[in-house]
Amino acid sequence: MKNLTYSKNDPENGCDSCSSKTCDSCGPVPSDNLFHPVFSRRNFGRTVLAASAGALLIGCGKSGKPAGEAVAKADSLAAGITPDPILVQESKGPILTLLSEFYKMGPGPSSSHTMGPMRITYDFYQRISKLPAEQLNKATGLKVHLFGSLSATGKGHGTDRASLAGLLGKSPADCPPQFLDDLATNPDKSYPVTLGPKTLNLTLKDIIFDATKGDFHHPNTMTCKLLAGPEVLYELEYYSVGGGFIEWKGYVIPEKGQPKYPYQHANELKKYLIDDNIPLGKLLLENEMAISGKSEKEIWEFLDQVAEVMIRGVEIGLTVESVLPGPIKLHSKAAGMQLMKVNKGEAGRAITTVASYGFAMGEENARGHIIVTAPTAGSAGIIPAVLKSLRDIKVPTQKIREGFLAAAAIGYLCKHNATLSGAEGGCQAEVGVGSSMGAAMIAQARGEGPKVVSNAAESALEAHLGMTCDPVAGYVQVPCIERCAYGAVKAWTAYCIASEENPQERRVDLDTTIAAMALTAKEMNSKYKETSEGGLAVSVVLC
Ligand code: SF4
């Protein structure tokens, strides 16, 4: 993808050199986030620092301008900071992220090492299914070669079983968990795949862990081949470029339209909503249609599918008790919490219920089952927990769809103006953003006005500022799963606060808190950015 840069590119050490390699934060850094090539990290920090100072001096967002626009004033006031005209003049353009790029469905626990590979092999399966019958008749086998990081770390992630599932024609959005488990527990079993007139039998051995070092186009490279004995009938080289996105040799970035209501910051968005009185759901829907070229019906269908996958994941997670894969030997909690909530009084019951939903989906992610990134795989338990709790109180489908739009808008703002990556910003960028999205979703779905939606999102994000990323043993389990539960509970807490306070009296606006997250990300010690070199990751001793 032309517009992507990489924070770190070490094919030996995983997605992007973090040692956990299991959270979807590993991967490419979209060039429109805080590490845009034009911005050095140091300069960005100066910008945000100056912006924060400016915001305080000119009245905390009451100017109606995003914090970043206060840079010029702040620079002249903040001693020791030299004005940098490039920074204040640089414009990244309007947000163009689409729902399908944001809510991605596929197997956990890693968007780059499980979700991407399954999307790749499913794409290959769909391509070869369309080949002429006479060509397919000659076929004797299918092989997938994993290279670079996919080969070096793919065994621990379950890259092979995710790849085989897609090759067998299982869709990443609705592959049954039992099927994925069966692949893992029966490594020698062969599974049939029908391609036109031909049926081939495949095993995990058809997924080959190939060279870890080499001159690869991308650290996460794979090749898929349709074979007739030694002859290659059809072959394509693919790249799992992070966040569940995939590309292939000759890939061309699809053209996008321009949004009807362009915005880069929450305050610009709020202007449309408050000054022009445009409902948030309508604005976001029309932008999505304009950028993607999709119809309203297609967009609602997509969001309904996202909701279905999330609800299915929570419901499965609530019924399964198991020891999660990996060296931690962590016992799942969601199912047990369902039984324990009865004697806790109203508050205890409500909190236990929401938390158990967060555990359920977080545990499903750890099991390598199908999840939806929201915004990442590590934080994938939060929005499903919020969704299930909204369903519990019978919020209508259309309101839930609009809640998804509001949640996505918060995620877009954080992606555009800060980061969604634990490897860049710590867990505040994953669970913090997920919780903030959840708070906005609840507020929107419950019919609150734009100020309450924005305040709820701000409150939840504020509650996570500074949260580090320190996954024990590099697995997205401790503290990740429990943080999904907390993220969902805090989303409800933030909504309750925002809906009860006077919205005009909130002293911190969303843009300011996003800027603070970006600054905190920049200043956070790298030990706490998904390297498993600090915090819990070194404090917990596994026996
Ligand atoms: S601690 Fe947070 S950011 Fe880090 S891997 Fe876990 S969920 Fe992702």
CSV table of N, CA and C in Angstrom, one decimal, residues 234-360:
chain,number,residue,atom,x,y,z
A,234,TYR,N,-1.4,-21.9,-11.2
A,234,TYR,CA,-1.7,-20.5,-10.9
A,234,TYR,C,-1.0,-20.2,-9.6
A,235,GLU,N,-0.5,-19.0,-9.5
A,235,GLU,CA,0.3,-18.6,-8.3
A,235,GLU,C,0.1,-17.1,-8.1
A,236,LEU,N,0.0,-16.7,-6.9
A,236,LEU,CA,0.0,-15.3,-6.6
A,236,LEU,C,0.7,-15.0,-5.3
A,237,GLU,N,1.5,-13.9,-5.3
A,237,GLU,CA,2.2,-13.5,-4.0
A,237,GLU,C,1.4,-12.4,-3.3
A,238,TYR,N,1.2,-12.7,-2.0
A,238,TYR,CA,0.4,-11.8,-1.2
A,238,TYR,C,1.2,-11.2,-0.1
A,239,TYR,N,0.6,-10.1,0.5
A,239,TYR,CA,1.2,-9.5,1.7
A,239,TYR,C,0.1,-9.2,2.7
A,240,SER,N,0.4,-9.6,4.0
A,240,SER,CA,-0.5,-9.2,5.1
A,240,SER,C,0.1,-8.0,5.7
A,241,VAL,N,-0.5,-6.8,5.3
A,241,VAL,CA,0.2,-5.6,5.6
A,241,VAL,C,-0.1,-5.0,6.9
A,242,GLY,N,-0.9,-5.7,7.7
A,242,GLY,CA,-1.2,-5.2,9.1
A,242,GLY,C,-2.6,-4.8,9.2
A,243,GLY,N,-3.2,-4.9,10.4
A,243,GLY,CA,-4.5,-4.5,10.7
A,243,GLY,C,-5.6,-5.3,9.9
A,244,GLY,N,-5.2,-6.5,9.4
A,244,GLY,CA,-6.1,-7.3,8.6
A,244,GLY,C,-6.2,-7.0,7.2
A,245,PHE,N,-5.4,-5.9,6.8
A,245,PHE,CA,-5.4,-5.5,5.4
A,245,PHE,C,-4.5,-6.5,4.6
A,246,ILE,N,-4.9,-6.7,3.3
A,246,ILE,CA,-4.1,-7.6,2.5
A,246,ILE,C,-3.9,-6.9,1.1
A,247,GLU,N,-2.7,-7.2,0.5
A,247,GLU,CA,-2.4,-6.8,-0.8
A,247,GLU,C,-1.8,-7.9,-1.6
A,248,TRP,N,-1.5,-7.7,-2.8
A,248,TRP,CA,-0.9,-8.8,-3.6
A,248,TRP,C,0.0,-8.1,-4.7
A,249,LYS,N,0.8,-8.9,-5.4
A,249,LYS,CA,1.7,-8.4,-6.4
A,249,LYS,C,0.8,-7.7,-7.4
A,250,GLY,N,1.2,-6.4,-7.7
A,250,GLY,CA,0.4,-5.7,-8.7
A,250,GLY,C,-0.8,-5.0,-8.1
A,251,TYR,N,-0.9,-5.0,-6.8
A,251,TYR,CA,-2.1,-4.4,-6.1
A,251,TYR,C,-2.1,-2.9,-6.5
A,252,VAL,N,-3.3,-2.4,-6.7
A,252,VAL,CA,-3.5,-1.0,-7.0
A,252,VAL,C,-4.5,-0.5,-5.9
A,253,ILE,N,-4.2,0.6,-5.2
A,253,ILE,CA,-5.1,1.1,-4.2
A,253,ILE,C,-6.4,1.6,-4.8
A,254,PRO,N,-7.5,1.1,-4.3
A,254,PRO,CA,-8.8,1.5,-4.9
A,254,PRO,C,-9.0,3.0,-4.7
A,255,GLU,N,-9.6,3.6,-5.7
A,255,GLU,CA,-9.9,5.0,-5.7
A,255,GLU,C,-11.0,5.2,-4.6
A,256,LYS,N,-11.0,6.4,-4.0
A,256,LYS,CA,-12.0,6.7,-3.0
A,256,LYS,C,-12.6,8.0,-3.5
A,257,GLY,N,-13.9,8.2,-3.1
A,257,GLY,CA,-14.6,9.5,-3.4
A,257,GLY,C,-14.2,10.5,-2.2
A,258,GLN,N,-14.8,11.7,-2.4
A,258,GLN,CA,-14.5,12.7,-1.3
A,258,GLN,C,-15.8,12.7,-0.4
A,259,PRO,N,-15.5,12.9,0.9
A,259,PRO,CA,-16.7,13.0,1.8
A,259,PRO,C,-17.6,14.2,1.6
A,260,LYS,N,-18.9,14.0,1.8
A,260,LYS,CA,-19.8,15.1,1.6
A,260,LYS,C,-19.6,16.2,2.7
A,261,TYR,N,-19.2,15.7,3.9
A,261,TYR,CA,-18.9,16.6,5.0
A,261,TYR,C,-17.5,16.4,5.5
A,262,PRO,N,-16.5,17.0,4.9
A,262,PRO,CA,-15.1,16.7,5.3
A,262,PRO,C,-14.8,17.2,6.7
A,263,TYR,N,-14.1,16.4,7.4
A,263,TYR,CA,-13.6,16.8,8.8
A,263,TYR,C,-12.4,16.1,9.1
A,264,GLN,N,-11.6,16.7,10.0
A,264,GLN,CA,-10.4,16.1,10.5
A,264,GLN,C,-10.4,16.0,12.0
A,265,HIS,N,-11.2,16.9,12.6
A,265,HIS,CA,-11.2,17.0,14.1
A,265,HIS,C,-12.6,16.9,14.6
A,266,ALA,N,-12.8,16.6,15.8
A,266,ALA,CA,-14.1,16.5,16.4
A,266,ALA,C,-14.8,17.9,16.4
A,267,ASN,N,-14.1,19.0,16.5
A,267,ASN,CA,-14.8,20.3,16.6
A,267,ASN,C,-15.3,20.6,15.2
A,268,GLU,N,-14.7,20.2,14.1
A,268,GLU,CA,-15.2,20.4,12.8
A,268,GLU,C,-16.5,19.6,12.6
A,269,LEU,N,-16.4,18.4,13.1
A,269,LEU,CA,-17.6,17.5,13.0
A,269,LEU,C,-18.8,18.1,13.8
A,270,LYS,N,-18.5,18.6,15.0
A,270,LYS,CA,-19.5,19.1,15.8
A,270,LYS,C,-20.2,20.4,15.2
A,271,LYS,N,-19.4,21.1,14.4
A,271,LYS,CA,-20.0,22.3,13.7
A,271,LYS,C,-21.1,21.9,12.8
A,272,TYR,N,-20.9,20.8,12.0
A,272,TYR,CA,-22.0,20.3,11.1
A,272,TYR,C,-23.2,19.9,12.0
A,273,LEU,N,-22.9,19.2,13.1
A,273,LEU,CA,-24.0,18.6,13.9
A,273,LEU,C,-24.7,19.7,14.7
A,274,ILE,N,-24.0,20.7,15.2
A,274,ILE,CA,-24.7,21.6,16.1
A,274,ILE,C,-25.1,22.9,15.3
A,275,ASP,N,-24.1,23.5,14.6
A,275,ASP,CA,-24.5,24.7,13.8
A,275,ASP,C,-25.4,24.5,12.7
A,276,ASP,N,-25.2,23.4,11.9
A,276,ASP,CA,-26.0,23.1,10.8
A,276,ASP,C,-27.1,22.1,11.1
A,277,ASN,N,-27.1,21.6,12.3
A,277,ASN,CA,-28.2,20.7,12.7
A,277,ASN,C,-28.3,19.4,11.9
A,278,ILE,N,-27.2,18.9,11.5
A,278,ILE,CA,-27.3,17.7,10.7
A,278,ILE,C,-27.1,16.5,11.7
A,279,PRO,N,-28.0,15.5,11.7
A,279,PRO,CA,-27.9,14.4,12.6
A,279,PRO,C,-26.6,13.6,12.3
A,280,LEU,N,-26.0,13.1,13.4
A,280,LEU,CA,-24.7,12.4,13.3
A,280,LEU,C,-24.8,11.2,12.4
A,281,GLY,N,-25.9,10.4,12.6
A,281,GLY,CA,-26.1,9.2,11.8
A,281,GLY,C,-26.2,9.5,10.3
A,282,LYS,N,-26.9,10.6,10.0
A,282,LYS,CA,-27.1,11.0,8.6
A,282,LYS,C,-25.7,11.4,8.0
A,283,LEU,N,-25.0,12.2,8.7
A,283,LEU,CA,-23.7,12.8,8.2
A,283,LEU,C,-22.8,11.6,7.9
A,284,LEU,N,-22.6,10.7,8.9
A,284,LEU,CA,-21.7,9.7,8.8
A,284,LEU,C,-22.1,8.7,7.7
A,285,LEU,N,-23.4,8.4,7.5
A,285,LEU,CA,-23.8,7.6,6.5
A,285,LEU,C,-23.6,8.2,5.1
A,286,GLU,N,-23.9,9.5,5.0
A,286,GLU,CA,-23.7,10.1,3.7
A,286,GLU,C,-22.2,10.2,3.3
A,287,ASN,N,-21.3,10.4,4.3
A,287,ASN,CA,-19.9,10.4,4.1
A,287,ASN,C,-19.5,9.1,3.6
A,288,GLU,N,-19.9,8.0,4.3
A,288,GLU,CA,-19.5,6.6,3.9
A,288,GLU,C,-20.0,6.3,2.5
A,289,MET,N,-21.2,6.7,2.1
A,289,MET,CA,-21.7,6.5,0.8
A,289,MET,C,-20.8,7.2,-0.2
A,290,ALA,N,-20.5,8.5,0.1
A,290,ALA,CA,-19.7,9.3,-0.9
A,290,ALA,C,-18.3,8.8,-1.0
A,291,ILE,N,-17.7,8.3,0.0
A,291,ILE,CA,-16.3,7.9,-0.1
A,291,ILE,C,-16.2,6.5,-0.7
A,292,SER,N,-17.1,5.6,-0.3
A,292,SER,CA,-17.0,4.2,-0.7
A,292,SER,C,-17.8,3.9,-2.0
A,293,GLY,N,-18.8,4.8,-2.3
A,293,GLY,CA,-19.6,4.5,-3.5
A,293,GLY,C,-20.7,3.4,-3.2
A,294,LYS,N,-20.8,3.0,-2.0
A,294,LYS,CA,-21.8,2.0,-1.6
A,294,LYS,C,-23.2,2.6,-1.4
A,295,SER,N,-24.2,1.8,-1.5
A,295,SER,CA,-25.6,2.3,-1.2
A,295,SER,C,-25.8,2.2,0.3
A,296,GLU,N,-26.9,2.9,0.7
A,296,GLU,CA,-27.3,2.8,2.1
A,296,GLU,C,-27.6,1.4,2.6
A,297,LYS,N,-28.2,0.7,1.7
A,297,LYS,CA,-28.6,-0.7,2.0
A,297,LYS,C,-27.3,-1.6,2.2
A,298,GLU,N,-26.3,-1.4,1.4
A,298,GLU,CA,-25.1,-2.2,1.5
A,298,GLU,C,-24.4,-1.8,2.9
A,299,ILE,N,-24.4,-0.5,3.2
A,299,ILE,CA,-23.8,-0.1,4.5
A,299,ILE,C,-24.5,-0.7,5.7
A,300,TRP,N,-25.8,-0.7,5.7
A,300,TRP,CA,-26.5,-1.3,6.8
A,300,TRP,C,-26.3,-2.8,6.9
A,301,GLU,N,-26.3,-3.4,5.7
A,301,GLU,CA,-26.0,-4.9,5.7
A,301,GLU,C,-24.7,-5.2,6.3
A,302,PHE,N,-23.7,-4.4,5.9
A,302,PHE,CA,-22.4,-4.6,6.5
A,302,PHE,C,-22.4,-4.5,8.0
A,303,LEU,N,-23.0,-3.4,8.5
A,303,LEU,CA,-23.0,-3.2,9.9
A,303,LEU,C,-23.8,-4.3,10.6
A,304,ASP,N,-24.9,-4.8,10.0
A,304,ASP,CA,-25.6,-5.9,10.6
A,304,ASP,C,-24.8,-7.2,10.7
A,305,GLN,N,-23.9,-7.4,9.7
A,305,GLN,CA,-23.1,-8.5,9.7
A,305,GLN,C,-22.0,-8.4,10.8
A,306,VAL,N,-21.5,-7.2,10.9
A,306,VAL,CA,-20.5,-6.9,12.0
A,306,VAL,C,-21.2,-7.3,13.4
A,307,ALA,N,-22.4,-6.8,13.5
A,307,ALA,CA,-23.1,-7.0,14.8
A,307,ALA,C,-23.4,-8.5,15.0
A,308,GLU,N,-23.7,-9.2,14.0
A,308,GLU,CA,-24.0,-10.6,14.1
A,308,GLU,C,-22.7,-11.4,14.5
A,309,VAL,N,-21.6,-11.0,13.9
A,309,VAL,CA,-20.3,-11.7,14.3
A,309,VAL,C,-20.0,-11.4,15.7
A,310,MET,N,-20.2,-10.2,16.1
A,310,MET,CA,-19.8,-9.8,17.5
A,310,MET,C,-20.7,-10.5,18.5
A,311,ILE,N,-22.0,-10.6,18.2
A,311,ILE,CA,-23.0,-11.2,19.2
A,311,ILE,C,-22.7,-12.7,19.2
A,312,ARG,N,-22.4,-13.3,18.1
A,312,ARG,CA,-22.1,-14.7,18.1
A,312,ARG,C,-20.8,-15.0,18.9
A,313,GLY,N,-19.8,-14.1,18.8
A,313,GLY,CA,-18.6,-14.3,19.5
A,313,GLY,C,-18.9,-14.2,21.0
A,314,VAL,N,-19.7,-13.2,21.5
A,314,VAL,CA,-19.9,-13.1,22.9
A,314,VAL,C,-20.7,-14.3,23.4
A,315,GLU,N,-21.7,-14.7,22.6
A,315,GLU,CA,-22.6,-15.8,23.1
A,315,GLU,C,-21.7,-17.1,23.2
A,316,ILE,N,-20.8,-17.4,22.2
A,316,ILE,CA,-20.0,-18.6,22.3
A,316,ILE,C,-19.1,-18.4,23.5
A,317,GLY,N,-18.5,-17.2,23.7
A,317,GLY,CA,-17.5,-17.0,24.8
A,317,GLY,C,-18.2,-17.2,26.1
A,318,LEU,N,-19.5,-16.9,26.2
A,318,LEU,CA,-20.2,-17.1,27.5
A,318,LEU,C,-20.4,-18.5,27.9
A,319,THR,N,-20.3,-19.4,26.9
A,319,THR,CA,-20.7,-20.8,27.2
A,319,THR,C,-19.5,-21.7,27.3
A,320,VAL,N,-18.3,-21.2,26.8
A,320,VAL,CA,-17.1,-22.1,26.8
A,320,VAL,C,-16.2,-21.8,28.0
A,321,GLU,N,-15.8,-22.9,28.6
A,321,GLU,CA,-14.8,-22.8,29.7
A,321,GLU,C,-13.6,-23.5,29.2
A,322,SER,N,-12.4,-22.9,29.2
A,322,SER,CA,-11.2,-23.6,28.8
A,322,SER,C,-10.0,-22.9,29.3
A,323,VAL,N,-8.9,-23.6,29.2
A,323,VAL,CA,-7.6,-23.0,29.4
A,323,VAL,C,-7.2,-22.4,28.1
A,324,LEU,N,-6.8,-21.1,28.1
A,324,LEU,CA,-6.5,-20.5,26.8
A,324,LEU,C,-5.1,-20.9,26.3
A,325,PRO,N,-5.0,-20.9,24.9
A,325,PRO,CA,-3.7,-21.4,24.4
A,325,PRO,C,-2.5,-20.5,24.8
A,326,GLY,N,-1.4,-21.2,24.9
A,326,GLY,CA,-0.2,-20.4,25.3
A,326,GLY,C,0.4,-20.8,26.6
A,327,PRO,N,1.5,-20.2,27.0
A,327,PRO,CA,2.3,-20.6,28.2
A,327,PRO,C,1.7,-20.1,29.5
A,328,ILE,N,0.7,-19.1,29.4
A,328,ILE,CA,0.2,-18.5,30.7
A,328,ILE,C,-0.7,-19.5,31.4
A,329,LYS,N,-1.3,-20.4,30.6
A,329,LYS,CA,-2.3,-21.3,31.1
A,329,LYS,C,-3.5,-20.6,31.8
A,330,LEU,N,-3.9,-19.6,31.2
A,330,LEU,CA,-5.0,-18.7,31.7
A,330,LEU,C,-6.3,-19.4,31.6
A,331,HIS,N,-7.1,-19.5,32.7
A,331,HIS,CA,-8.4,-20.1,32.6
A,331,HIS,C,-9.4,-19.0,32.1
A,332,SER,N,-10.3,-19.4,31.3
A,332,SER,CA,-11.3,-18.4,30.9
A,332,SER,C,-12.2,-18.1,32.0
A,333,LYS,N,-12.9,-16.9,32.0
A,333,LYS,CA,-13.7,-16.5,33.1
A,333,LYS,C,-15.1,-16.2,32.7
A,334,ALA,N,-15.4,-15.9,31.5
A,334,ALA,CA,-16.7,-15.3,31.1
A,334,ALA,C,-17.9,-16.2,31.5
A,335,ALA,N,-17.7,-17.5,31.3
A,335,ALA,CA,-18.9,-18.4,31.6
A,335,ALA,C,-19.1,-18.4,33.1
A,336,GLY,N,-18.1,-18.5,33.9
A,336,GLY,CA,-18.2,-18.5,35.3
A,336,GLY,C,-18.8,-17.3,35.8
A,337,MET,N,-18.5,-16.1,35.2
A,337,MET,CA,-19.0,-14.9,35.7
A,337,MET,C,-20.5,-14.8,35.6
A,338,GLN,N,-21.0,-15.4,34.5
A,338,GLN,CA,-22.5,-15.5,34.3
A,338,GLN,C,-23.2,-16.1,35.5
A,339,LEU,N,-22.6,-17.1,36.1
A,339,LEU,CA,-23.2,-17.8,37.2
A,339,LEU,C,-23.0,-17.0,38.5
A,340,MET,N,-21.9,-16.3,38.6
A,340,MET,CA,-21.6,-15.6,39.9
A,340,MET,C,-22.4,-14.3,40.1
A,341,LYS,N,-23.0,-13.8,39.1
A,341,LYS,CA,-23.5,-12.4,39.2
A,341,LYS,C,-24.8,-12.3,40.1
A,342,VAL,N,-25.4,-13.5,40.4
A,342,VAL,CA,-26.7,-13.4,41.0
A,342,VAL,C,-26.8,-12.7,42.4
A,343,ASN,N,-25.8,-12.9,43.2
A,343,ASN,CA,-25.8,-12.4,44.5
A,343,ASN,C,-25.1,-11.0,44.7
A,344,LYS,N,-25.1,-10.2,43.7
A,344,LYS,CA,-24.2,-9.0,43.8
A,344,LYS,C,-25.0,-7.7,43.9
A,345,GLY,N,-26.3,-7.8,44.0
A,345,GLY,CA,-27.1,-6.6,44.0
A,345,GLY,C,-27.1,-6.0,42.6
A,346,GLU,N,-27.9,-4.9,42.5
A,346,GLU,CA,-28.2,-4.3,41.2
A,346,GLU,C,-26.9,-3.9,40.5
A,347,ALA,N,-26.1,-3.1,41.2
A,347,ALA,CA,-24.8,-2.5,40.6
A,347,ALA,C,-23.9,-3.7,40.3
A,348,GLY,N,-23.7,-4.6,41.2
A,348,GLY,CA,-22.8,-5.7,40.9
A,348,GLY,C,-23.2,-6.6,39.8
A,349,ARG,N,-24.6,-6.8,39.7
A,349,ARG,CA,-25.1,-7.6,38.6
A,349,ARG,C,-24.8,-6.9,37.2
A,350,ALA,N,-25.1,-5.6,37.2
A,350,ALA,CA,-24.9,-4.9,35.9
A,350,ALA,C,-23.5,-4.9,35.5
A,351,ILE,N,-22.6,-4.6,36.5
A,351,ILE,CA,-21.2,-4.5,36.1
A,351,ILE,C,-20.6,-5.9,35.7
A,352,THR,N,-21.0,-6.9,36.5
A,352,THR,CA,-20.6,-8.3,36.2
A,352,THR,C,-21.1,-8.7,34.8
A,353,THR,N,-22.3,-8.3,34.5
A,353,THR,CA,-22.8,-8.7,33.2
A,353,THR,C,-22.0,-8.1,32.0
A,354,VAL,N,-21.8,-6.8,32.1
A,354,VAL,CA,-21.1,-6.1,31.0
A,354,VAL,C,-19.6,-6.6,31.0
A,355,ALA,N,-19.0,-6.8,32.1
A,355,ALA,CA,-17.6,-7.3,32.1
A,355,ALA,C,-17.6,-8.7,31.6
A,356,SER,N,-18.5,-9.5,31.9
A,356,SER,CA,-18.5,-10.9,31.4
A,356,SER,C,-18.6,-10.9,29.8
A,357,TYR,N,-19.3,-10.0,29.3
A,357,TYR,CA,-19.4,-9.9,27.8
A,357,TYR,C,-18.0,-9.5,27.2
A,358,GLY,N,-17.3,-8.6,27.9
A,358,GLY,CA,-16.0,-8.2,27.4
A,358,GLY,C,-15.0,-9.4,27.5
A,359,PHE,N,-15.1,-10.1,28.7
A,359,PHE,CA,-14.3,-11.3,28.8
A,359,PHE,C,-14.6,-12.3,27.7
A,360,ALA,N,-15.9,-12.5,27.4
A,360,ALA,CA,-16.3,-13.5,26.5
A,360,ALA,C,-15.6,-13.3,25.1
